[in-house]
Coordinates of C-alpha atoms and ligand atoms in Angstrom, one line a residue:
X1 CA -104.0 -12.0 76.0
X2 CA -105.2 -13.4 79.3
X3 CA -107.4 -15.8 77.4
X4 CA -104.9 -16.9 74.9
X5 CA -102.6 -17.5 77.9
X6 CA -105.3 -19.7 79.7
X7 CA -106.1 -21.6 76.3
X8 CA -102.4 -22.0 75.8
X9 CA -102.0 -23.5 79.4
X10 CA -105.1 -25.6 78.8
X11 CA -103.7 -27.0 75.5
X12 CA -100.4 -27.8 77.1
X13 CA -102.0 -29.5 80.1
X14 CA -104.2 -31.5 77.5
X15 CA -101.3 -32.3 75.6
X16 CA -99.2 -33.6 78.5
X17 CA -102.2 -35.6 79.7
X18 CA -102.6 -37.0 76.3
X19 CA -98.9 -37.7 76.3
X20 CA -99.1 -39.4 79.9
X21 CA -102.4 -41.3 78.6
X22 CA -100.8 -42.4 75.5
X23 CA -97.6 -43.6 77.1
X24 CA -99.2 -45.5 80.0
X25 CA -101.5 -47.1 77.3
X26 CA -98.4 -48.2 75.3
X27 CA -96.9 -49.5 78.3
X28 CA -100.0 -51.5 79.4
X29 CA -100.1 -53.1 75.8
X30 CA -96.5 -54.3 75.6
X31 CA -94.4 -56.9 77.3
X32 CA -90.7 -57.1 76.5
X33 CA -89.2 -60.6 77.0
X34 CA -85.6 -61.8 76.9
X35 CA -85.9 -65.6 75.9
X36 CA -83.2 -68.3 75.9
X37 CA -85.7 -70.3 74.1
X38 CA -85.7 -70.3 70.1
X39 CA -88.1 -68.0 68.4
X40 CA -89.9 -71.0 66.8
X41 CA -90.7 -72.4 70.2
X42 CA -92.1 -69.0 71.8
X43 CA -93.4 -66.9 69.1
X44 CA -96.5 -69.1 68.3
X45 CA -97.2 -68.6 72.0
X46 CA -96.8 -64.9 72.0
X47 CA -98.9 -64.6 68.8
X48 CA -101.7 -66.5 70.6
X49 CA -101.5 -64.3 73.5
X50 CA -101.6 -61.1 71.3
X51 CA -104.6 -62.4 69.4
X52 CA -106.4 -63.1 72.5
X53 CA -105.6 -60.1 74.5
X54 CA -104.3 -57.4 72.2
X55 CA -101.1 -57.1 74.2
X56 CA -97.9 -56.9 72.1
X57 CA -95.1 -59.1 73.2
X58 CA -91.7 -58.0 72.0
X59 CA -88.9 -60.5 72.3
X60 CA -85.0 -60.8 72.1
X61 CA -83.6 -64.4 71.9
X62 CA -80.1 -65.3 72.8
X63 CA -78.4 -67.9 74.9
X64 CA -79.0 -67.7 78.7
X65 CA -75.5 -66.4 79.6
X66 CA -75.5 -63.4 77.4
X67 CA -79.1 -62.5 78.3
X68 CA -78.3 -62.7 82.0
X69 CA -75.2 -60.5 81.4
X70 CA -77.3 -58.1 79.5
X71 CA -79.9 -57.9 82.3
X72 CA -77.1 -57.3 84.9
X73 CA -75.4 -54.7 82.7
X74 CA -78.7 -52.7 81.8
X75 CA -79.8 -53.0 85.4
X76 CA -82.7 -50.4 86.1
X77 CA -82.5 -49.3 82.4
X78 CA -83.5 -52.7 81.0
X79 CA -86.4 -52.8 78.7
X80 CA -87.1 -56.4 79.6
X81 CA -90.0 -57.3 81.7
X82 CA -89.7 -61.1 81.6
X83 CA -86.8 -63.7 81.4
X84 CA -87.5 -67.0 79.8
X85 CA -84.9 -70.0 79.9
X86 CA -84.7 -73.7 80.2
X87 CA -83.4 -75.6 83.1
X88 CA -84.0 -74.8 86.7
X89 CA -80.1 -74.3 87.1
X90 CA -80.3 -71.3 84.8
X91 CA -83.4 -70.0 86.6
X92 CA -81.8 -70.4 89.8
X93 CA -78.8 -68.4 88.5
X94 CA -80.9 -65.6 87.4
X95 CA -82.6 -65.5 90.7
X96 CA -79.4 -65.6 92.8
X97 CA -78.0 -62.8 90.9
X98 CA -80.8 -60.6 91.8
X99 CA -82.3 -60.4 88.1
X100 CA -86.0 -61.3 89.0
X101 CA -88.6 -60.2 91.3
X102 CA -91.2 -62.3 93.2
X103 CA -94.5 -62.8 91.8
X104 CA -97.4 -63.6 94.2
X105 CA -100.2 -65.1 92.1
X106 CA -102.9 -67.4 93.2
X107 CA -103.3 -68.4 89.4
X108 CA -99.8 -69.5 89.1
X109 CA -99.7 -71.3 92.6
X110 CA -102.8 -73.1 91.4
X111 CA -101.5 -73.8 87.9
X112 CA -97.9 -74.8 88.6
X113 CA -97.1 -77.6 91.3
X114 CA -94.9 -76.5 94.1
X115 CA -91.8 -78.5 93.2
X116 CA -91.7 -77.0 89.6
X117 CA -91.5 -73.3 91.0
X118 CA -89.1 -71.3 93.0
X119 CA -90.1 -71.4 96.9
X120 CA -89.7 -67.6 96.9
X121 CA -91.8 -67.2 93.7
X122 CA -88.9 -65.8 91.8
X123 CA -89.7 -68.1 88.7
X124 CA -92.3 -70.6 87.5
X125 CA -91.6 -73.8 85.6
X126 CA -93.8 -73.7 82.4
X127 CA -93.0 -77.0 80.7
X128 CA -91.5 -80.3 82.2
X129 CA -88.5 -82.0 80.6
X130 CA -88.0 -85.7 81.7
X131 CA -84.5 -87.0 81.8
X132 CA -84.7 -90.7 81.8
X133 CA -83.0 -93.9 80.6
X134 CA -83.0 -95.1 77.0
X135 CA -81.9 -98.5 75.8
X136 CA -81.2 -100.6 72.7
X137 CA -84.1 -102.9 72.3
X138 CA -82.0 -105.6 70.6
X139 CA -79.7 -105.8 73.5
X140 CA -81.5 -104.9 76.7
X141 CA -84.8 -106.1 78.2
X142 CA -86.7 -103.6 80.2
X143 CA -86.7 -105.9 83.2
X144 CA -82.9 -105.5 83.4
X145 CA -83.4 -101.8 84.1
X146 CA -84.4 -100.0 87.1
X147 CA -82.7 -96.7 88.2
X148 CA -80.0 -94.3 87.3
X149 CA -77.9 -95.4 90.4
X150 CA -78.1 -99.0 88.9
X151 CA -76.2 -97.8 85.8
X152 CA -73.2 -97.6 88.1
X153 CA -73.2 -101.5 88.7
X154 CA -70.8 -103.7 87.2
X155 CA -73.4 -105.5 84.9
X156 CA -73.2 -102.3 82.6
X157 CA -69.5 -102.2 82.2
X158 CA -68.6 -101.1 78.8
X159 CA -72.4 -100.7 77.9
X160 CA -73.2 -97.2 78.9
X161 CA -73.2 -94.0 76.9
X162 CA -73.5 -90.4 78.6
X163 CA -73.6 -86.9 77.5
X164 CA -70.8 -84.6 78.7
X165 CA -71.0 -83.4 82.3
X166 CA -70.6 -79.8 81.0
X167 CA -74.2 -79.6 80.0
X168 CA -76.4 -78.2 82.7
X169 CA -78.9 -81.0 82.2
X170 CA -76.5 -83.6 83.7
X171 CA -75.4 -81.1 86.4
X172 CA -78.9 -80.8 87.4
X173 CA -79.4 -84.5 87.4
X174 CA -76.4 -84.8 89.6
X175 CA -77.5 -82.0 91.9
X176 CA -80.9 -83.7 92.5
X177 CA -78.9 -87.0 93.3
X178 CA -76.8 -85.1 95.8
X179 CA -80.1 -83.8 97.3
X180 CA -81.4 -87.4 97.6
X181 CA -78.4 -89.3 98.5
X182 CA -75.7 -87.0 99.9
X183 CA -72.3 -86.4 98.2
X184 CA -70.4 -89.5 99.1
X185 CA -73.0 -92.0 97.6
X186 CA -73.5 -89.7 94.6
X187 CA -69.8 -89.6 93.9
X188 CA -69.6 -93.4 94.0
X189 CA -72.5 -93.5 91.4
X190 CA -70.7 -90.9 89.2
X191 CA -67.5 -93.1 89.4
X192 CA -69.6 -96.2 88.5
X193 CA -70.9 -94.5 85.5
X194 CA -67.6 -93.5 84.3
X195 CA -66.1 -96.9 84.8
X196 CA -69.1 -98.4 82.7
X197 CA -68.9 -96.0 79.7
X198 CA -68.6 -97.6 76.4
X199 CA -67.0 -94.7 74.7
X200 CA -66.2 -91.0 75.3
X201 CA -69.0 -88.7 76.4
X202 CA -71.1 -87.2 73.8
X203 CA -71.6 -83.4 73.0
X204 CA -75.5 -83.9 72.9
X205 CA -78.4 -86.2 73.8
X206 CA -79.2 -86.9 70.0
X207 CA -75.8 -88.2 69.1
X208 CA -75.8 -90.3 72.4
X209 CA -79.4 -91.7 71.4
X210 CA -77.9 -92.3 67.9
X211 CA -75.1 -94.3 69.4
X212 CA -77.4 -96.5 71.3
X213 CA -79.5 -97.1 68.1
X214 CA -76.2 -98.1 66.3
X215 CA -75.3 -100.5 69.1
X216 CA -72.2 -98.6 70.1
X217 CA -73.7 -98.8 73.6
X218 CA -76.7 -100.3 75.2
X219 CA -78.1 -97.7 77.6
X220 CA -77.9 -94.1 78.3
X221 CA -79.6 -91.0 79.8
X222 CA -81.4 -88.3 77.8
X223 CA -84.3 -85.9 77.8
X224 CA -87.4 -87.4 76.1
X225 CA -87.9 -84.7 73.5
X226 CA -84.6 -85.3 71.9
X227 CA -85.9 -88.9 71.7
X228 CA -89.2 -87.7 70.4
X229 CA -87.6 -85.7 67.7
X230 CA -85.1 -88.5 66.5
X231 CA -87.8 -91.2 66.3
X232 CA -89.8 -88.9 64.1
X233 CA -86.8 -88.8 61.6
X234 CA -85.7 -92.4 62.2
X235 CA -88.6 -94.4 63.4
X236 CA -86.9 -97.8 62.9
X237 CA -84.1 -97.1 65.3
X238 CA -84.1 -99.8 68.0
X239 CA -84.1 -97.4 70.9
X240 CA -87.0 -97.3 73.6
X241 CA -87.7 -95.3 76.6
X242 CA -87.6 -96.7 80.2
X243 CA -89.0 -94.7 83.1
X244 CA -86.3 -94.5 85.7
X245 CA -86.8 -94.8 89.5
X246 CA -90.4 -95.7 89.4
X247 CA -90.1 -97.8 92.6
X248 CA -87.9 -95.2 94.2
X249 CA -88.4 -91.4 94.1
X250 CA -89.3 -91.0 90.4
X251 CA -88.0 -89.7 87.2
X252 CA -85.7 -86.6 87.3
X253 CA -87.7 -83.8 85.8
X254 CA -86.5 -80.2 85.0
X255 CA -88.3 -77.3 83.6
X256 CA -88.2 -74.7 81.1
X257 CA -89.6 -71.4 83.0
X258 CA -89.9 -67.7 83.3
X259 CA -89.7 -65.0 85.9
X260 CA -90.5 -61.2 85.8
X261 CA -87.3 -59.1 85.9
X262 CA -86.4 -57.0 88.8
X263 CA -86.6 -53.8 87.0
X264 CA -89.6 -54.7 84.8
X265 CA -91.3 -51.4 83.4
X266 CA -94.5 -53.5 83.3
X267 CA -94.5 -56.0 86.2
X268 CA -98.3 -56.4 86.0
X269 CA -98.5 -56.9 82.4
X270 CA -95.6 -59.3 82.7
X271 CA -97.4 -61.2 85.4
X272 CA -100.4 -61.6 83.3
X273 CA -98.5 -63.1 80.5
X274 CA -96.8 -65.4 83.0
X275 CA -100.2 -66.4 84.3
X276 CA -101.5 -66.9 80.8
X277 CA -98.5 -69.1 79.9
X278 CA -99.6 -71.5 82.8
X279 CA -103.3 -71.7 81.4
X280 CA -104.5 -74.6 79.4
X281 CA -104.4 -73.0 76.1
X282 CA -100.7 -71.9 76.4
X283 CA -99.7 -75.3 78.1
X284 CA -101.3 -77.3 75.1
X285 CA -99.2 -75.1 72.8
X286 CA -96.0 -75.8 74.8
X287 CA -96.5 -79.7 74.6
X288 CA -97.3 -79.5 70.9
X289 CA -94.3 -77.3 70.0
X290 CA -91.5 -79.0 71.7
X291 CA -92.6 -82.5 72.9
X292 CA -92.4 -81.3 76.4
X293 CA -94.8 -82.1 79.2
X294 CA -97.2 -79.5 80.4
X295 CA -96.2 -78.0 83.9
X296 CA -99.9 -77.7 84.6
X297 CA -101.0 -81.2 85.7
X298 CA -104.7 -80.4 84.5
X299 CA -103.4 -80.2 81.0
X300 CA -102.9 -83.4 79.1
X301 CA -99.7 -83.9 77.1
X302 CA -99.4 -84.2 73.4
X303 CA -100.7 -87.8 72.1
X304 CA -97.1 -88.6 70.9
X305 CA -95.9 -88.2 74.5
X306 CA -98.7 -90.0 76.0
X307 CA -97.8 -93.0 73.9
X308 CA -94.6 -93.3 76.0
X309 CA -96.8 -94.1 79.1
X310 CA -97.3 -92.4 82.2
X311 CA -94.5 -92.0 84.8
X312 CA -93.9 -90.8 88.4
X313 CA -92.0 -87.5 88.6
X314 CA -89.4 -86.9 91.5
X315 CA -91.1 -84.2 93.7
X316 CA -87.9 -82.8 95.1
X317 CA -88.2 -79.0 94.3
X318 CA -86.1 -78.4 91.1
X319 CA -84.7 -75.3 92.7
X320 CA -82.2 -77.9 94.3
X321 CA -80.8 -78.3 90.8
X322 CA -79.5 -74.6 91.1
X323 CA -78.6 -74.7 94.8
X324 CA -76.5 -77.7 94.5
X325 CA -75.1 -77.1 90.9
X326 CA -71.7 -76.1 91.9
X327 CA -71.3 -79.1 94.2
X328 CA -72.4 -81.2 91.3
X329 CA -69.8 -79.8 88.9
X330 CA -67.0 -80.4 91.5
X331 CA -68.1 -84.0 92.4
X332 CA -68.4 -84.9 88.6
X333 CA -64.9 -83.4 88.1
X334 CA -63.5 -85.6 91.1
X335 CA -65.3 -88.6 89.7
X336 CA -63.6 -88.2 86.4
X337 CA -66.7 -87.6 84.5
X338 CA -65.7 -85.3 81.5
Ligands
LIG401 FE1 -82.5 -79.4 75.2

């Protein structure tokens, strides 16, 4: 009786130890990611990570708005360890809503330049997106171009195309201009752009680039990866890239990036994945998959991107895109930029 009781006890202790052991092992071998990036852009990265480390990565993809709402609603019960999204404006929103926790990592600080990560380490840029000037090669000579600000001057009257101000990319660009020039000057620039428009604002960068190619307008502003994708489909389009503000502060850059969620069940494993995403191997995959530039300056961009030539990035911290986003939205409204 006594013996069987002891052995029963021993068995149940062993069973609970095993349960603890198994569950902690399972936790250590899995990271759950909420991603606003498409499956086709993230799955190859996660597959490579699993192959290298044995750690499983589960992910849910949706638009950034619903994912952030979900993180808020789930709070401490969230299964998510990491949030991935595009645009520093969105990452700033997630951080300011308390959805992320700081990650103090020498690896991340070494791999990601200071202007591409949150000053409080709540998120890290993982790929760089350059938003620059494009022009119709039959109508404009590169020597006529210089800066975003110059596109507000009278010589571009009736020649400019822009994407809608509702898109976060333009809100971020405008926020960075507010940081550089202050609101009154930036508002003058926005008004100048609006006065120069050849046609209504476009719903997306690709349609705007096609309008430049069709001669509907001569110049515009877009992210380079849209140009890269379009030129693969229509290589004869008379549209070329111009690196803006090279004799000023540099091209406006933004990031796609990630942070560890505030209530991550597995913050250590999430940090390891984040560090790996900043490594050479992952950075090479990023640039191959979406024609974005590596955030890690030690990694070379895809040859297709290198063909567009080198450019100087604006080194203002991209966090400002978030901090000044609301001001930018109001300013564009005042300027009549739809
Ligand atoms: Fe985009």
